[in-house]
């Protein structure tokens, strides 16, 4: 009684309090009922139209059967009058019963309607024919030849006139049925249009029923989804659902409310602890920053001292062998190189500044090694203001020159490629390539934070200990806090070594 009272007062709220399964089944049931109503009404219209169409020509068919029955009666009478056989009189009485059953359905009184009046004439003539034929049969059975002949003549006259009247009646009925056929065609057309109309109406009703049902189900789910998205972003300052429905969504909303309240209480609980730990964390971060800065500066100052001596010796030899112009330009390049190194007190420089330093460095190396060194670069037009740790590219180029000059002619190639995410810089040589164990040892050293390779992977005949290369990778890792910005692969056509660094394009 309580549920029915609620349904009368607020049916929408009553439905919403039901479970989702119940509401979905109700929606499906309504759709099925509407669809069944559409099909039933279409079938009813179609059956009614087909029945009218069949009735239009049933009267002509019945009239044809009646004509055949009268013909059979006439032949039976004629055979009995002429031959007096038992089969003929038996056939006469059978045909006569059928004829009587039909003519009793015809109009039995005059009418102003042409078809009905014609039926009245056929009714009277049929009655006369059956009467005279029956009298002829009775007189023949009583051997009254003269009476039988007279009644036979009257019967045949009635039959002949009856046949012509039946043909006229059949023609009138055909005309009448043609009119009815056209009317039925119009009814069928109207029926089809009504069927389509009902189908469209019920389709629209089904659509709105489904739409409002699905909307009533999805609306709270969308709200729950939005709240979940805000919670995932850490936004707990959201209003509670406060949903009172007893369905699954209502239970879910209440569970979300309890969860939000619990999270807020938990945040309030740990907030005080966070304040206490904040001071300690700040000091720890400050100390870590100082340590990182010191580590970067220590790595920044690790430059190969042999380069200085080799450069000075080359400059002294050039001064002795040539005039002052080349020596002056050479010494200017050397001065620019060391000026950059000394003045670059900050730990970062732009890519453009690093590329300018490479030009100075390569010129010095070409003066030193002459035609043995071939250096090419591919740099797209435009500027590269992105910052990287200073002295990043020079150790890579120097490494490639050293390994490339082990051949008869050293070839070093520097490429810069710009993408939406990175500035990709690669330096490659045509040397013997870096062994896989050495390559692996370099990455292990970077991961562990050491600046030297393990002794077992070093070349005993070389003074190269990998410090410059590892320092470059370590400084990139410390600067950008990422370990995916550098790589070592094989050079062009699988020969030599290629160093790849990626600078975030920000």
mmCIF file of C-alpha atoms in Angstrom, residues 119-338:
data_model
loop_
_atom_site.group_PDB
_atom_site.id
_atom_site.type_symbol
_atom_site.label_atom_id
_atom_site.label_comp_id
_atom_site.label_asym_id
_atom_site.label_seq_id
_atom_site.Cartn_x
_atom_site.Cartn_y
_atom_site.Cartn_z
ATOM 1 C CA UNK A 119 -31.567 -9.354 -57.869
ATOM 2 C CA UNK A 120 -35.346 -9.180 -57.234
ATOM 3 C CA UNK A 121 -36.012 -10.046 -60.906
ATOM 4 C CA UNK A 122 -33.542 -12.953 -60.776
ATOM 5 C CA UNK A 123 -35.184 -14.096 -57.544
ATOM 6 C CA UNK A 124 -38.653 -14.143 -59.127
ATOM 7 C CA UNK A 125 -37.475 -15.824 -62.348
ATOM 8 C CA UNK A 126 -35.578 -18.453 -60.387
ATOM 9 C CA UNK A 127 -38.655 -19.167 -58.352
ATOM 10 C CA UNK A 128 -40.740 -19.488 -61.556
ATOM 11 C CA UNK A 129 -38.138 -21.725 -63.225
ATOM 12 C CA UNK A 130 -37.952 -24.030 -60.235
ATOM 13 C CA UNK A 131 -41.737 -24.142 -60.011
ATOM 14 C CA UNK A 132 -42.358 -25.055 -63.687
ATOM 15 C CA UNK A 133 -39.460 -27.487 -63.803
ATOM 16 C CA UNK A 134 -40.817 -29.242 -60.738
ATOM 17 C CA UNK A 135 -44.300 -29.381 -62.343
ATOM 18 C CA UNK A 136 -42.799 -30.812 -65.523
ATOM 19 C CA UNK A 137 -41.004 -33.540 -63.565
ATOM 20 C CA UNK A 138 -44.186 -34.377 -61.599
ATOM 21 C CA UNK A 139 -46.321 -34.558 -64.778
ATOM 22 C CA UNK A 140 -43.709 -36.774 -66.484
ATOM 23 C CA UNK A 141 -43.688 -39.115 -63.527
ATOM 24 C CA UNK A 142 -47.530 -39.310 -63.751
ATOM 25 C CA UNK A 143 -47.285 -40.001 -67.549
ATOM 26 C CA UNK A 144 -49.215 -36.738 -68.240
ATOM 27 C CA UNK A 145 -47.359 -36.037 -71.456
ATOM 28 C CA UNK A 146 -49.309 -32.963 -72.511
ATOM 29 C CA UNK A 147 -49.071 -31.294 -69.055
ATOM 30 C CA UNK A 148 -45.389 -32.165 -68.851
ATOM 31 C CA UNK A 149 -44.717 -30.563 -72.246
ATOM 32 C CA UNK A 150 -46.526 -27.349 -71.275
ATOM 33 C CA UNK A 151 -44.667 -27.013 -67.946
ATOM 34 C CA UNK A 152 -41.385 -27.922 -69.655
ATOM 35 C CA UNK A 153 -41.961 -25.105 -72.179
ATOM 36 C CA UNK A 154 -42.727 -22.607 -69.359
ATOM 37 C CA UNK A 155 -39.665 -23.789 -67.464
ATOM 38 C CA UNK A 156 -37.378 -23.319 -70.479
ATOM 39 C CA UNK A 157 -38.794 -19.870 -71.199
ATOM 40 C CA UNK A 158 -38.181 -18.922 -67.590
ATOM 41 C CA UNK A 159 -34.663 -20.388 -67.729
ATOM 42 C CA UNK A 160 -33.690 -18.555 -70.895
ATOM 43 C CA UNK A 161 -34.936 -15.230 -69.592
ATOM 44 C CA UNK A 162 -33.338 -15.970 -66.185
ATOM 45 C CA UNK A 163 -29.961 -16.599 -67.829
ATOM 46 C CA UNK A 164 -30.005 -13.243 -69.591
ATOM 47 C CA UNK A 165 -30.997 -11.482 -66.355
ATOM 48 C CA UNK A 166 -28.180 -13.230 -64.469
ATOM 49 C CA UNK A 167 -25.699 -12.007 -67.062
ATOM 50 C CA UNK A 168 -26.990 -8.457 -66.627
ATOM 51 C CA UNK A 169 -26.838 -8.834 -62.839
ATOM 52 C CA UNK A 170 -23.277 -10.168 -63.125
ATOM 53 C CA UNK A 171 -22.336 -7.170 -65.262
ATOM 54 C CA UNK A 172 -23.891 -4.759 -62.762
ATOM 55 C CA UNK A 173 -22.084 -6.460 -59.921
ATOM 56 C CA UNK A 174 -18.798 -6.246 -61.838
ATOM 57 C CA UNK A 175 -19.294 -2.520 -62.209
ATOM 58 C CA UNK A 176 -20.216 -2.230 -58.551
ATOM 59 C CA UNK A 177 -17.228 -4.380 -57.507
ATOM 60 C CA UNK A 178 -14.883 -2.315 -59.681
ATOM 61 C CA UNK A 179 -15.993 0.739 -57.749
ATOM 62 C CA UNK A 180 -15.551 -1.151 -54.494
ATOM 63 C CA UNK A 181 -12.116 -2.309 -55.704
ATOM 64 C CA UNK A 182 -11.039 1.283 -56.246
ATOM 65 C CA UNK A 183 -12.384 2.154 -52.833
ATOM 66 C CA UNK A 184 -10.475 -0.765 -51.333
ATOM 67 C CA UNK A 185 -7.303 0.345 -53.123
ATOM 68 C CA UNK A 186 -7.715 3.753 -51.557
ATOM 69 C CA UNK A 187 -8.312 2.089 -48.203
ATOM 70 C CA UNK A 188 -5.125 -0.001 -48.644
ATOM 71 C CA UNK A 189 -3.158 3.132 -49.497
ATOM 72 C CA UNK A 190 -4.649 4.842 -46.474
ATOM 73 C CA UNK A 191 -3.846 1.749 -44.401
ATOM 74 C CA UNK A 192 -0.208 1.831 -45.513
ATOM 75 C CA UNK A 193 0.045 5.508 -44.725
ATOM 76 C CA UNK A 194 -1.567 4.965 -41.316
ATOM 77 C CA UNK A 195 0.787 2.046 -40.672
ATOM 78 C CA UNK A 196 3.790 4.206 -41.497
ATOM 79 C CA UNK A 197 2.360 7.013 -39.373
ATOM 80 C CA UNK A 198 1.780 4.694 -36.426
ATOM 81 C CA UNK A 199 5.267 3.239 -36.869
ATOM 82 C CA UNK A 200 6.818 6.706 -36.830
ATOM 83 C CA UNK A 201 4.733 7.758 -33.837
ATOM 84 C CA UNK A 202 5.642 4.650 -31.863
ATOM 85 C CA UNK A 203 9.288 4.968 -32.957
ATOM 86 C CA UNK A 204 9.387 8.523 -31.625
ATOM 87 C CA UNK A 205 7.687 7.401 -28.410
ATOM 88 C CA UNK A 206 10.159 4.522 -28.030
ATOM 89 C CA UNK A 207 13.059 6.915 -28.687
ATOM 90 C CA UNK A 208 11.902 9.352 -26.029
ATOM 91 C CA UNK A 209 11.254 6.556 -23.549
ATOM 92 C CA UNK A 210 14.741 5.161 -24.159
ATOM 93 C CA UNK A 211 16.284 8.642 -24.118
ATOM 94 C CA UNK A 212 14.743 9.704 -20.814
ATOM 95 C CA UNK A 213 15.418 6.320 -19.225
ATOM 96 C CA UNK A 214 19.054 6.264 -20.314
ATOM 97 C CA UNK A 215 19.453 9.922 -19.334
ATOM 98 C CA UNK A 216 18.075 9.230 -15.872
ATOM 99 C CA UNK A 217 20.601 6.389 -15.547
ATOM 100 C CA UNK A 218 23.602 8.158 -17.112
ATOM 101 C CA UNK A 219 23.160 11.578 -15.486
ATOM 102 C CA UNK A 220 24.392 10.508 -12.033
ATOM 103 C CA UNK A 221 27.087 8.344 -13.651
ATOM 104 C CA UNK A 222 28.405 11.388 -15.525
ATOM 105 C CA UNK A 223 28.405 13.339 -12.270
ATOM 106 C CA UNK A 224 30.290 10.512 -10.548
ATOM 107 C CA UNK A 225 32.804 10.463 -13.431
ATOM 108 C CA UNK A 226 33.431 14.208 -13.128
ATOM 109 C CA UNK A 227 33.891 13.927 -9.363
ATOM 110 C CA UNK A 228 36.292 10.997 -9.836
ATOM 111 C CA UNK A 229 38.303 13.044 -12.344
ATOM 112 C CA UNK A 230 38.577 15.937 -9.884
ATOM 113 C CA UNK A 231 39.600 13.580 -7.077
ATOM 114 C CA UNK A 232 42.272 12.032 -9.324
ATOM 115 C CA UNK A 233 43.738 15.541 -9.743
ATOM 116 C CA UNK A 234 43.777 16.068 -6.003
ATOM 117 C CA UNK A 235 40.766 18.357 -5.806
ATOM 118 C CA UNK A 236 38.869 17.285 -2.714
ATOM 119 C CA UNK A 237 37.021 20.577 -2.269
ATOM 120 C CA UNK A 238 33.895 19.292 -3.984
ATOM 121 C CA UNK A 239 30.289 19.135 -2.773
ATOM 122 C CA UNK A 240 28.916 15.822 -1.596
ATOM 123 C CA UNK A 241 26.265 13.999 -3.635
ATOM 124 C CA UNK A 242 23.727 13.617 -0.782
ATOM 125 C CA UNK A 243 21.683 11.268 -2.982
ATOM 126 C CA UNK A 244 18.754 9.565 -1.242
ATOM 127 C CA UNK A 245 17.728 7.037 -3.921
ATOM 128 C CA UNK A 246 17.881 3.357 -3.013
ATOM 129 C CA UNK A 247 19.227 2.069 -6.336
ATOM 130 C CA UNK A 248 22.787 1.022 -7.158
ATOM 131 C CA UNK A 249 23.759 4.570 -8.147
ATOM 132 C CA UNK A 250 22.486 5.917 -4.840
ATOM 133 C CA UNK A 251 24.605 3.351 -2.977
ATOM 134 C CA UNK A 252 27.613 4.315 -5.106
ATOM 135 C CA UNK A 253 27.087 8.019 -4.421
ATOM 136 C CA UNK A 254 26.871 7.422 -0.685
ATOM 137 C CA UNK A 255 30.075 5.361 -0.860
ATOM 138 C CA UNK A 256 31.770 8.264 -2.695
ATOM 139 C CA UNK A 257 30.565 10.683 -0.030
ATOM 140 C CA UNK A 258 32.051 8.510 2.720
ATOM 141 C CA UNK A 259 35.296 8.187 0.766
ATOM 142 C CA UNK A 260 35.588 11.962 0.252
ATOM 143 C CA UNK A 261 34.920 12.614 3.944
ATOM 144 C CA UNK A 262 37.535 10.000 4.913
ATOM 145 C CA UNK A 263 40.107 11.535 2.558
ATOM 146 C CA UNK A 264 39.477 15.001 3.954
ATOM 147 C CA UNK A 265 39.894 13.711 7.495
ATOM 148 C CA UNK A 266 43.064 11.894 6.487
ATOM 149 C CA UNK A 267 44.458 15.051 4.865
ATOM 150 C CA UNK A 268 43.733 17.033 8.002
ATOM 151 C CA UNK A 269 45.480 14.332 10.044
ATOM 152 C CA UNK A 270 48.682 14.318 8.010
ATOM 153 C CA UNK A 271 48.768 18.073 7.426
ATOM 154 C CA UNK A 272 50.320 18.715 10.806
ATOM 155 C CA UNK A 273 52.941 16.049 10.185
ATOM 156 C CA UNK A 274 53.691 17.599 6.819
ATOM 157 C CA UNK A 275 54.372 20.951 8.451
ATOM 158 C CA UNK A 276 56.849 19.380 10.824
ATOM 159 C CA UNK A 277 58.606 17.516 8.039
ATOM 160 C CA UNK A 278 58.607 20.539 5.693
ATOM 161 C CA UNK A 279 61.436 22.324 7.546
ATOM 162 C CA UNK A 280 63.564 19.198 7.595
ATOM 163 C CA UNK A 281 62.854 18.552 3.942
ATOM 164 C CA UNK A 282 63.715 22.112 2.986
ATOM 165 C CA UNK A 283 67.085 21.835 4.660
ATOM 166 C CA UNK A 284 67.696 18.489 3.018
ATOM 167 C CA UNK A 285 66.852 19.900 -0.398
ATOM 168 C CA UNK A 286 69.130 22.851 0.183
ATOM 169 C CA UNK A 287 71.998 20.561 1.120
ATOM 170 C CA UNK A 288 71.326 18.349 -1.889
ATOM 171 C CA UNK A 289 71.316 21.392 -4.144
ATOM 172 C CA UNK A 290 74.658 22.531 -2.761
ATOM 173 C CA UNK A 291 76.047 19.047 -3.231
ATOM 174 C CA UNK A 292 74.790 18.836 -6.808
ATOM 175 C CA UNK A 293 76.205 22.259 -7.642
ATOM 176 C CA UNK A 294 79.548 21.298 -6.195
ATOM 177 C CA UNK A 295 79.529 18.046 -8.139
ATOM 178 C CA UNK A 296 78.707 19.874 -11.382
ATOM 179 C CA UNK A 297 81.474 22.387 -10.834
ATOM 180 C CA UNK A 298 83.931 19.619 -10.064
ATOM 181 C CA UNK A 299 82.998 17.842 -13.295
ATOM 182 C CA UNK A 300 83.078 21.160 -15.182
ATOM 183 C CA UNK A 301 86.734 21.741 -14.254
ATOM 184 C CA UNK A 302 87.946 18.343 -15.458
ATOM 185 C CA UNK A 303 89.662 19.286 -18.712
ATOM 186 C CA UNK A 304 92.483 17.254 -20.201
ATOM 187 C CA UNK A 305 95.747 19.112 -19.349
ATOM 188 C CA UNK A 306 97.565 17.443 -22.237
ATOM 189 C CA UNK A 307 95.504 19.481 -24.659
ATOM 190 C CA UNK A 308 96.974 22.707 -23.308
ATOM 191 C CA UNK A 309 100.524 21.552 -23.791
ATOM 192 C CA UNK A 310 99.936 20.109 -27.243
ATOM 193 C CA UNK A 311 98.259 23.345 -28.347
ATOM 194 C CA UNK A 312 101.076 25.522 -27.055
ATOM 195 C CA UNK A 313 103.684 23.309 -28.739
ATOM 196 C CA UNK A 314 101.814 23.517 -32.027
ATOM 197 C CA UNK A 315 101.609 27.304 -31.751
ATOM 198 C CA UNK A 316 105.337 27.523 -31.019
ATOM 199 C CA UNK A 317 106.238 25.320 -33.982
ATOM 200 C CA UNK A 318 103.919 27.329 -36.289
ATOM 201 C CA UNK A 319 105.514 30.587 -35.134
ATOM 202 C CA UNK A 320 108.932 29.267 -36.065
ATOM 203 C CA UNK A 321 107.921 27.898 -39.490
ATOM 204 C CA UNK A 322 105.576 30.590 -40.827
ATOM 205 C CA UNK A 323 105.047 34.301 -40.826
ATOM 206 C CA UNK A 324 103.012 36.166 -38.239
ATOM 207 C CA UNK A 325 99.578 36.177 -40.014
ATOM 208 C CA UNK A 326 98.721 32.533 -39.629
ATOM 209 C CA UNK A 327 100.380 32.414 -36.255
ATOM 210 C CA UNK A 328 98.359 35.405 -35.135
ATOM 211 C CA UNK A 329 95.066 33.879 -36.304
ATOM 212 C CA UNK A 330 95.954 30.597 -34.716
ATOM 213 C CA UNK A 331 96.815 32.200 -31.411
ATOM 214 C CA UNK A 332 93.527 34.190 -31.570
ATOM 215 C CA UNK A 333 91.559 30.951 -31.943
ATOM 216 C CA UNK A 334 93.475 29.454 -29.017
ATOM 217 C CA UNK A 335 92.855 32.571 -26.977
ATOM 218 C CA UNK A 336 89.126 32.490 -27.779
ATOM 219 C CA UNK A 337 88.963 28.868 -26.778
ATOM 220 C CA UNK A 338 90.572 29.411 -23.377
#
